[in-house]
Tab-separated table of C-alpha atoms and ligand atoms in Angstrom:
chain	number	residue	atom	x	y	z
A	454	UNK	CA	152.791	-163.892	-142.818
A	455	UNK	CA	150.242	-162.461	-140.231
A	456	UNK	CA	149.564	-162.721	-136.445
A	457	UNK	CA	146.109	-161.694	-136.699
A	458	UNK	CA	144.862	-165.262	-135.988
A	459	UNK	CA	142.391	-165.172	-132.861
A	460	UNK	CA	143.653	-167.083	-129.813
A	461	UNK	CA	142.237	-169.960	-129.220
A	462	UNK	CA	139.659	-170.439	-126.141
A	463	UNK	CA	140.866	-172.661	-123.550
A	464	UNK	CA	139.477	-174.175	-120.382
A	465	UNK	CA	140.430	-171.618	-117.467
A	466	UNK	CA	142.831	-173.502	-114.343
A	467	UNK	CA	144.915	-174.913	-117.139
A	468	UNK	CA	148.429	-175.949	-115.200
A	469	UNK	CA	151.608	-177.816	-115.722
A	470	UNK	CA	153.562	-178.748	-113.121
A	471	UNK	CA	151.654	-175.993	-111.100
A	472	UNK	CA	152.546	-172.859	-113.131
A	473	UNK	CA	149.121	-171.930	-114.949
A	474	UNK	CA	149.143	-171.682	-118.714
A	475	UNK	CA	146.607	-170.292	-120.626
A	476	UNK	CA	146.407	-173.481	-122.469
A	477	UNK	CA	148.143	-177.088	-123.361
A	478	UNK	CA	150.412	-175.732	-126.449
A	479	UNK	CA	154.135	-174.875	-126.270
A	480	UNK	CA	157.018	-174.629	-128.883
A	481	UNK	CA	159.666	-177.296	-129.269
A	482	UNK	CA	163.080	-175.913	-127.751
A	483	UNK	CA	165.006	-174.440	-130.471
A	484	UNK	CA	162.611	-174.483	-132.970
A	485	UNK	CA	161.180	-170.663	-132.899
A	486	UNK	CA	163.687	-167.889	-132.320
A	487	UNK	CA	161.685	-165.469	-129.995
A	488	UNK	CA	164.503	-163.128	-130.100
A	489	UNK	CA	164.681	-162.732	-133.853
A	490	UNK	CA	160.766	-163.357	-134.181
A	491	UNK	CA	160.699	-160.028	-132.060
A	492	UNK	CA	162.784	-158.343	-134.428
A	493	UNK	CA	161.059	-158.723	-137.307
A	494	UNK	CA	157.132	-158.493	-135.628
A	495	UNK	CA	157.741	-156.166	-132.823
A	496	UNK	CA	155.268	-155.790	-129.776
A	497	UNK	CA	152.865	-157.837	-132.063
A	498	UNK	CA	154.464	-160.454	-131.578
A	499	UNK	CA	153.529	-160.098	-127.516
A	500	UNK	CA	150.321	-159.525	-128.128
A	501	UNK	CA	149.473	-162.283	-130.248
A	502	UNK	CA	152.544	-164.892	-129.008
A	503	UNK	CA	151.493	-168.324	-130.690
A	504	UNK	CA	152.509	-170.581	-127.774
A	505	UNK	CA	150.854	-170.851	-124.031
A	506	UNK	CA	154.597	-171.069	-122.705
A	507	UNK	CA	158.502	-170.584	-124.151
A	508	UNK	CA	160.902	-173.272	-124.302
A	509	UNK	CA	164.201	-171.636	-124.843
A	510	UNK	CA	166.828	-173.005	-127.275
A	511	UNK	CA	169.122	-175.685	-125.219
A	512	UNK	CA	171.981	-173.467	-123.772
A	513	UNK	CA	175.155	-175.298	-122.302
A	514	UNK	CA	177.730	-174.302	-119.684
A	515	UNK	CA	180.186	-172.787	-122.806
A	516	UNK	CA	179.379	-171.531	-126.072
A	517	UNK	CA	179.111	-172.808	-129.426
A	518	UNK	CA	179.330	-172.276	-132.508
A	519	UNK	CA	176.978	-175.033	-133.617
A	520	UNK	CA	177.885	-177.718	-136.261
A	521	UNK	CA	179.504	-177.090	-139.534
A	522	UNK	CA	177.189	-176.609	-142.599
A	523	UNK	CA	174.802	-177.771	-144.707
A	524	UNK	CA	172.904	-178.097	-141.178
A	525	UNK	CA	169.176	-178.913	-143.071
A	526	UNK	CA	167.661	-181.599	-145.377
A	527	UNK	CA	164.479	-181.613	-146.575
A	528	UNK	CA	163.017	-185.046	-146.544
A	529	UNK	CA	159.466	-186.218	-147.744
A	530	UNK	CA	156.769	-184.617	-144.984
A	531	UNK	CA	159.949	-183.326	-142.978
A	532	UNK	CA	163.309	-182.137	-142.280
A	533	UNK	CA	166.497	-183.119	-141.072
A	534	UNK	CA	168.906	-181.064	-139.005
A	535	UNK	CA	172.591	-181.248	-137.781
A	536	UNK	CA	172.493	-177.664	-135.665
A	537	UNK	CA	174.606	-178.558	-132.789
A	538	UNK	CA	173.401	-176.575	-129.982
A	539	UNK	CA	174.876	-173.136	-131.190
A	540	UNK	CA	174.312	-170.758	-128.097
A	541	UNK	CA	176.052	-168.400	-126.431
A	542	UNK	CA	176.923	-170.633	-122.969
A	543	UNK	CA	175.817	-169.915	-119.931
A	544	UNK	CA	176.969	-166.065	-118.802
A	545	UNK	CA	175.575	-165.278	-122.671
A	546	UNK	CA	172.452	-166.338	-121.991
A	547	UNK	CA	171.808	-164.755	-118.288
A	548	UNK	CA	173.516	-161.256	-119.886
A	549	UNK	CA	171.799	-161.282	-123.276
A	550	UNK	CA	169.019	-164.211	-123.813
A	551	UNK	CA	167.354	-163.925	-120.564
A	552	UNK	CA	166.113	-160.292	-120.198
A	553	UNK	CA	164.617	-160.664	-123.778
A	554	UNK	CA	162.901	-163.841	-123.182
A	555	UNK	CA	161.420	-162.699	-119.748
A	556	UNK	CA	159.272	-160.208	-121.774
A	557	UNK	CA	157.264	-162.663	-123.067
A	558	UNK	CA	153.994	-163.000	-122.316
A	559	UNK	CA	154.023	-166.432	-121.293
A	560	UNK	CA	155.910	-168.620	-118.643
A	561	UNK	CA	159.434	-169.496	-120.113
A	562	UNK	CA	160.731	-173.155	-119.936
A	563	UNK	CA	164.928	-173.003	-120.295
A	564	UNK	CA	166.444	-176.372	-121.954
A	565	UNK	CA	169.658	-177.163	-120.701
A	566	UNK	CA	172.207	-179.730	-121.756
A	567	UNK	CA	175.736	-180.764	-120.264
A	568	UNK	CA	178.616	-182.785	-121.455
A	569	UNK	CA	178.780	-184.102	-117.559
A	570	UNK	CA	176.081	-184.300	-114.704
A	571	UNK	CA	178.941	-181.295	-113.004
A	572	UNK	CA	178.360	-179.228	-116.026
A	573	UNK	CA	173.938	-179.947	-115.808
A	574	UNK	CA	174.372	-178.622	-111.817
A	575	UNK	CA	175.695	-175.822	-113.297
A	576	UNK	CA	173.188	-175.231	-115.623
A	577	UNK	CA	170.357	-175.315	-113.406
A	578	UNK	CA	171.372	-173.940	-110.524
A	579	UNK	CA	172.383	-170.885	-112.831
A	580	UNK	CA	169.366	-170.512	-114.279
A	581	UNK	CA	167.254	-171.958	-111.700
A	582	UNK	CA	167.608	-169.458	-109.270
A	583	UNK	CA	165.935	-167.064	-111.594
A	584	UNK	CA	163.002	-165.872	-110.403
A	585	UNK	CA	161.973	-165.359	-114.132
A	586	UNK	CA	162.302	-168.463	-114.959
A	587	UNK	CA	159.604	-171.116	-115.120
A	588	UNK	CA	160.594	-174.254	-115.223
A	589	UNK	CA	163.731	-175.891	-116.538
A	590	UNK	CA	164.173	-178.598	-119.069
A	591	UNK	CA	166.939	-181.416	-119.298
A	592	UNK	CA	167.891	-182.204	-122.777
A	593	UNK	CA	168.821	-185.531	-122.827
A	594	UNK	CA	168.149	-186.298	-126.491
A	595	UNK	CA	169.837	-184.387	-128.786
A	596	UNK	CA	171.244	-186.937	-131.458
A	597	UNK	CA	173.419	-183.696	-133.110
A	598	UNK	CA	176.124	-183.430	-129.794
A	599	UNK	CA	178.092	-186.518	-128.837
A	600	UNK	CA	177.806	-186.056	-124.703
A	601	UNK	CA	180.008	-189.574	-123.973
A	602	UNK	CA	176.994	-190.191	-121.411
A	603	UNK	CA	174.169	-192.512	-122.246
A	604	UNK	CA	171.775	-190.649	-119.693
A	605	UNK	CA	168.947	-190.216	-122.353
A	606	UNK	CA	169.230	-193.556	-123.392
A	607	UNK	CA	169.597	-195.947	-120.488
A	608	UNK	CA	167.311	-195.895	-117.553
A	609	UNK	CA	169.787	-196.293	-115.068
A	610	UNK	CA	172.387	-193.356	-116.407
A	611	UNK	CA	169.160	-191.142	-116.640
A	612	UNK	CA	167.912	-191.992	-112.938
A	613	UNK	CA	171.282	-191.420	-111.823
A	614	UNK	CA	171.837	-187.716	-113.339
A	615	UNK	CA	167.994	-187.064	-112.401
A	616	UNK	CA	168.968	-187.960	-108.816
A	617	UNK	CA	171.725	-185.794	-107.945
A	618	UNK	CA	170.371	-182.954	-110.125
A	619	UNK	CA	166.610	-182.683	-109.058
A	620	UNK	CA	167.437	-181.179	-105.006
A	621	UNK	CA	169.682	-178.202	-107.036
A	622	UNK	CA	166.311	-175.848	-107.979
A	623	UNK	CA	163.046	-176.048	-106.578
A	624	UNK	CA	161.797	-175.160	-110.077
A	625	UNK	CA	159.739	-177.731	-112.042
A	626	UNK	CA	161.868	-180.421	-114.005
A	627	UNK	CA	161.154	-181.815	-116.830
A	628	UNK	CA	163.180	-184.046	-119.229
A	629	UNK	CA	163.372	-184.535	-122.435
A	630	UNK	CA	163.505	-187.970	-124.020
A	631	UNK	CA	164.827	-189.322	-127.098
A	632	UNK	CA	163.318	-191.814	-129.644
A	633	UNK	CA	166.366	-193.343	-129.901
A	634	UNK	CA	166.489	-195.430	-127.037
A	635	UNK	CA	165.581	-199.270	-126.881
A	636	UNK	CA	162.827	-198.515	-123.634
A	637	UNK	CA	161.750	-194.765	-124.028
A	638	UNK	CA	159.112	-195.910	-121.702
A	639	UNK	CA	161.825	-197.509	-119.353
A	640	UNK	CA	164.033	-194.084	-119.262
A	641	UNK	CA	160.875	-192.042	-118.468
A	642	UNK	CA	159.993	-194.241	-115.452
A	643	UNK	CA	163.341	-193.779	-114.354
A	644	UNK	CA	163.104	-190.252	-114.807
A	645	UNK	CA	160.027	-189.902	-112.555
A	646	UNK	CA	161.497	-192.477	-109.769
A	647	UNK	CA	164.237	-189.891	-109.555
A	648	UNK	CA	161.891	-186.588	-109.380
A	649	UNK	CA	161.250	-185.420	-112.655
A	650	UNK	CA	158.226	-183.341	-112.907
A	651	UNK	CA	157.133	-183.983	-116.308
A	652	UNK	CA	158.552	-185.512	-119.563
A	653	UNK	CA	158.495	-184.592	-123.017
A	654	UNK	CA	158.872	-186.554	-126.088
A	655	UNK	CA	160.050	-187.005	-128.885
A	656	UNK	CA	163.058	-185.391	-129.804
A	657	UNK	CA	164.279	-186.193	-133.764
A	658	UNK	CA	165.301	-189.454	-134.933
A	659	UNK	CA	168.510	-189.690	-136.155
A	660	UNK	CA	168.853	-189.614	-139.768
A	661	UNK	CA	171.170	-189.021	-142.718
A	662	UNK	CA	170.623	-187.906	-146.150
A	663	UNK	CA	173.483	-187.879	-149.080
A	664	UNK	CA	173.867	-185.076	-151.959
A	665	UNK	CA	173.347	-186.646	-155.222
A	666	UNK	CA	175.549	-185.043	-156.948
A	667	UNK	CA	178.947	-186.184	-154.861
A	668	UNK	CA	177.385	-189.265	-153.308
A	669	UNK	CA	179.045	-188.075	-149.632
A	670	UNK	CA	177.219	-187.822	-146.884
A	671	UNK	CA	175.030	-183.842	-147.029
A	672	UNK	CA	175.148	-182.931	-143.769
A	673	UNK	CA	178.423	-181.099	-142.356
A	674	UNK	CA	177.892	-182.826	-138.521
A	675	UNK	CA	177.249	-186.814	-141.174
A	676	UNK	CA	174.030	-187.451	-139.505
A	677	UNK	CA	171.319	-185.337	-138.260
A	678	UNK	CA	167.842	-185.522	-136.367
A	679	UNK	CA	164.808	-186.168	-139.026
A	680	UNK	CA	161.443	-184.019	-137.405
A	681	UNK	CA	158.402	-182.931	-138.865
A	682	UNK	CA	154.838	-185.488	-140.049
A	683	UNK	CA	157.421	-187.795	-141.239
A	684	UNK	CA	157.740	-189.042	-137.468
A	685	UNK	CA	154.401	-188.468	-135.950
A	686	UNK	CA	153.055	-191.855	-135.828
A	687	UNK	CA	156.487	-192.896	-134.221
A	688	UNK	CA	155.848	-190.179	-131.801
A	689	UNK	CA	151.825	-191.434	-130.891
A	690	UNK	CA	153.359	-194.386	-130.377
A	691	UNK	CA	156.051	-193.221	-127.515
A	692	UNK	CA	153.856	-190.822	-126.384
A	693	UNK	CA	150.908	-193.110	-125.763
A	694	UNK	CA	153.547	-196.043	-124.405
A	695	UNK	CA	155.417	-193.252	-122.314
A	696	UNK	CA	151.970	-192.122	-120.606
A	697	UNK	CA	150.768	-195.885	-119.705
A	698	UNK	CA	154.068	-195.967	-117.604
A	699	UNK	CA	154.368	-192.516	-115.694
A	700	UNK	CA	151.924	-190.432	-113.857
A	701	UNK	CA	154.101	-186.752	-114.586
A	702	UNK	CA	152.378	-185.105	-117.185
A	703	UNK	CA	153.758	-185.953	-120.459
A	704	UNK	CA	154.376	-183.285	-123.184
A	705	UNK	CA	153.988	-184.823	-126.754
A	706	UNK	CA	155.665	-183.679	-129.831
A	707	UNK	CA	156.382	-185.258	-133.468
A	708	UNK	CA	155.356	-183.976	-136.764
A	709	UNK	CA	151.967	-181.341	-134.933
A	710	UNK	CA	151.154	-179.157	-137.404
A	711	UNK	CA	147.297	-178.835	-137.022
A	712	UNK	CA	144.697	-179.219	-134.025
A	713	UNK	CA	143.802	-182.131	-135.747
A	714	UNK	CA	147.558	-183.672	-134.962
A	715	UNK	CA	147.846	-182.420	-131.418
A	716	UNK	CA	144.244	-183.947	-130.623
A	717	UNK	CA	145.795	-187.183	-131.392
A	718	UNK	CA	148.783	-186.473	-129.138
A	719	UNK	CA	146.529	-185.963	-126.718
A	720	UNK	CA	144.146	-189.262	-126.927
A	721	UNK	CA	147.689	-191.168	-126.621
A	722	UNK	CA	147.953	-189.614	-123.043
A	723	UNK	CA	149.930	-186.251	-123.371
A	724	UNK	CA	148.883	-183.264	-121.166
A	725	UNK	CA	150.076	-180.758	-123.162
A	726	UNK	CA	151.730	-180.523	-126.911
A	727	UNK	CA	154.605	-179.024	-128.679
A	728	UNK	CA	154.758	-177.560	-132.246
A	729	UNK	CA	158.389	-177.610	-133.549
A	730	UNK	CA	159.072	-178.066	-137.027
A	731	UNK	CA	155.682	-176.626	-138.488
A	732	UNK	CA	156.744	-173.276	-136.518
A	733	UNK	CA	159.675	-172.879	-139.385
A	734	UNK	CA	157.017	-173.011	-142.251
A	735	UNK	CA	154.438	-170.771	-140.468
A	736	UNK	CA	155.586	-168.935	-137.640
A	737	UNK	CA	152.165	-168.430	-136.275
A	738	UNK	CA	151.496	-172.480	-136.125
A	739	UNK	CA	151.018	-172.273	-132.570
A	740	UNK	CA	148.304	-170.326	-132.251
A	741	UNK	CA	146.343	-172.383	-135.307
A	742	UNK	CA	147.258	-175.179	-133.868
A	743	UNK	CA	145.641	-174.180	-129.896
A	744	UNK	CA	142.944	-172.632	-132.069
A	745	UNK	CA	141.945	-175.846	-134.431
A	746	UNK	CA	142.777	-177.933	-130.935
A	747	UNK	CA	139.772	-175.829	-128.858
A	748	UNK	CA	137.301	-175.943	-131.436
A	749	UNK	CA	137.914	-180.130	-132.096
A	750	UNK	CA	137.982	-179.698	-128.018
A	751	UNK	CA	134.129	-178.218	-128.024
A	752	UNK	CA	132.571	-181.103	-130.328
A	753	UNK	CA	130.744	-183.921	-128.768
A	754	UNK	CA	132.841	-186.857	-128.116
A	755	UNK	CA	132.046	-189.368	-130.722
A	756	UNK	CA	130.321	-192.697	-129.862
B	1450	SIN	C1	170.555	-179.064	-132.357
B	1450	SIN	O1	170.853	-177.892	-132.043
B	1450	SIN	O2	171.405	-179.823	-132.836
B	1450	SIN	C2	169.164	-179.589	-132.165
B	1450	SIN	C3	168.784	-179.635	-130.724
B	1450	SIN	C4	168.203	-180.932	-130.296
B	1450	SIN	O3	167.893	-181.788	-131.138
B	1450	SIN	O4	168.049	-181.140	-129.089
């Protein structure tokens, strides 16, 4: 495994949401540990950091220990996970997260998630008020955490929670849809009436997978969230249907694992991409992935 891949060349003025990135490609929250990637690759890892800005792992109010295992399932051209949000809660993450993540070279994104729209205010105007911090991202998809609300799936619930949380920071906002809603299209408009900044999609699809031996479900939390190529034309399709509806930027995700991929993400309407699962294969994906992306970028647009 190597970091000696050459960054790829990007258009200068590159922005989202008004913080400047050196270029349109991020990480999917919770799918590259910076933390532990920093252990093992030390400063290089800093000098040649494969994303243009860090999304943290979702953090919530109180820690977690996560879901019980097996939490992954390998499934044809992808994965399936059952993680359940294991983080260390809100003080954890200020005390031991945040001063490690701030030395990144790039802008840093922190996902949030609440079991109540009390325990979201929280969140953000925690970590919001950090200067060091970016922008802040609402998880409202993750199909591994029973919330009781219906925020990420329902316009309404999502314009509601939007609402009262959007006046708590002055930092960017951007929220993070699921696939598994009837109107993805519908909760993202709602999201923007109600101030978002920018939405990104697609979280996993829920999925389940049983061990063949016992015929019981495999997955300690039953069901999981299935990522990776497997979804990416389910994602195109959100992503381009998302971006005929909103005018925030939209930040699309599903199955990228080459420039090729995140072209196409971008032709549907997205203004910036996300590598997730393709980062646990080849933990310098990112920086392929902006590298492939700028050279397809360069060609003549074909007639
Ligand atoms: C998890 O930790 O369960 C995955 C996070 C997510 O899907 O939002």
């Amino acid at each position: 495994m190597s970091w000696q891949l050459a960054a790829g060349g990007w258009q200068s003025g590159f922005e989202l949401c008004g913080v400047p990135l050196r270029g349109p490609v991020l990480n999917g929250s919770g799918t590259f540990d910076a933390i532990a990637a920093r252990r093992a690759f030390g400063d290089a890892l800093l000098e040649q950091f494969p994303f243009d800005a860090f999304v943290s792992k979702t953090i919530t109010v109180e820690p977690r220990d996560g879901n019980p295992p097996p939490r992954l399932w390998e499934t044809p051209a992808g994965m399936i996970n059952s993680i359940g949000l294991p983080n260390r809660g809100l003080e954890g993450f200020l005390a031991h997260d945040l001063p490690q993540l701030v030395e990144l070279p790039v802008p840093l994104v922190v996902s949030v998630m609440g079991f109540s729209v009390d325990e979201l205010a929280r969140l953000l105007s925690g970590v919001g008020e950090r200067a060091e911090v970016a922008m802040m991202e609402l998880n409202f998809s993750c199909p591994n955490v029973e919330t009781g609300l219906v925020m990420g799936a329902e316009p309404e619930e999502t314009e509601a929670a939007v609402d009262r949380l959007r006046p708590l920071t002055e930092k960017p906002l951007i929220v993070k849809l699921t696939p598994n809603a009837v109107d993805p299209a519908g909760v993202a408009e709602a999201a923007e009436r109600a101030g978002a900044d920018a939405v990104s999609l697609v979280n996993t699809l829920k999925g389940m997978a049983f061990d063949p031996r016992t015929g019981r479900a495999w997955l300690g939390g039953v069901t999981g969230g299935l990522s990776g190529p497997a979804i990416r034309a389910v994602a195109l399709e959100q992503v381009h249907a998302v971006a005929e509806r909103v005018r925030i930027p939209v930040i699309g995700m599903g199955g990228i694992a080459s420039g090729h991929d995140a072209r196409e993400f971008l032709d549907a309407g997205a203004a910036c991409v996300a590598v997730g699962t393709e980062n646990f294969r080849d933990p310098a994906a990112g920086r392929r992935v902006a590298f492939e992306l700028a050279e397809l970028q360069a060609l003549p647009v074909r007639d």
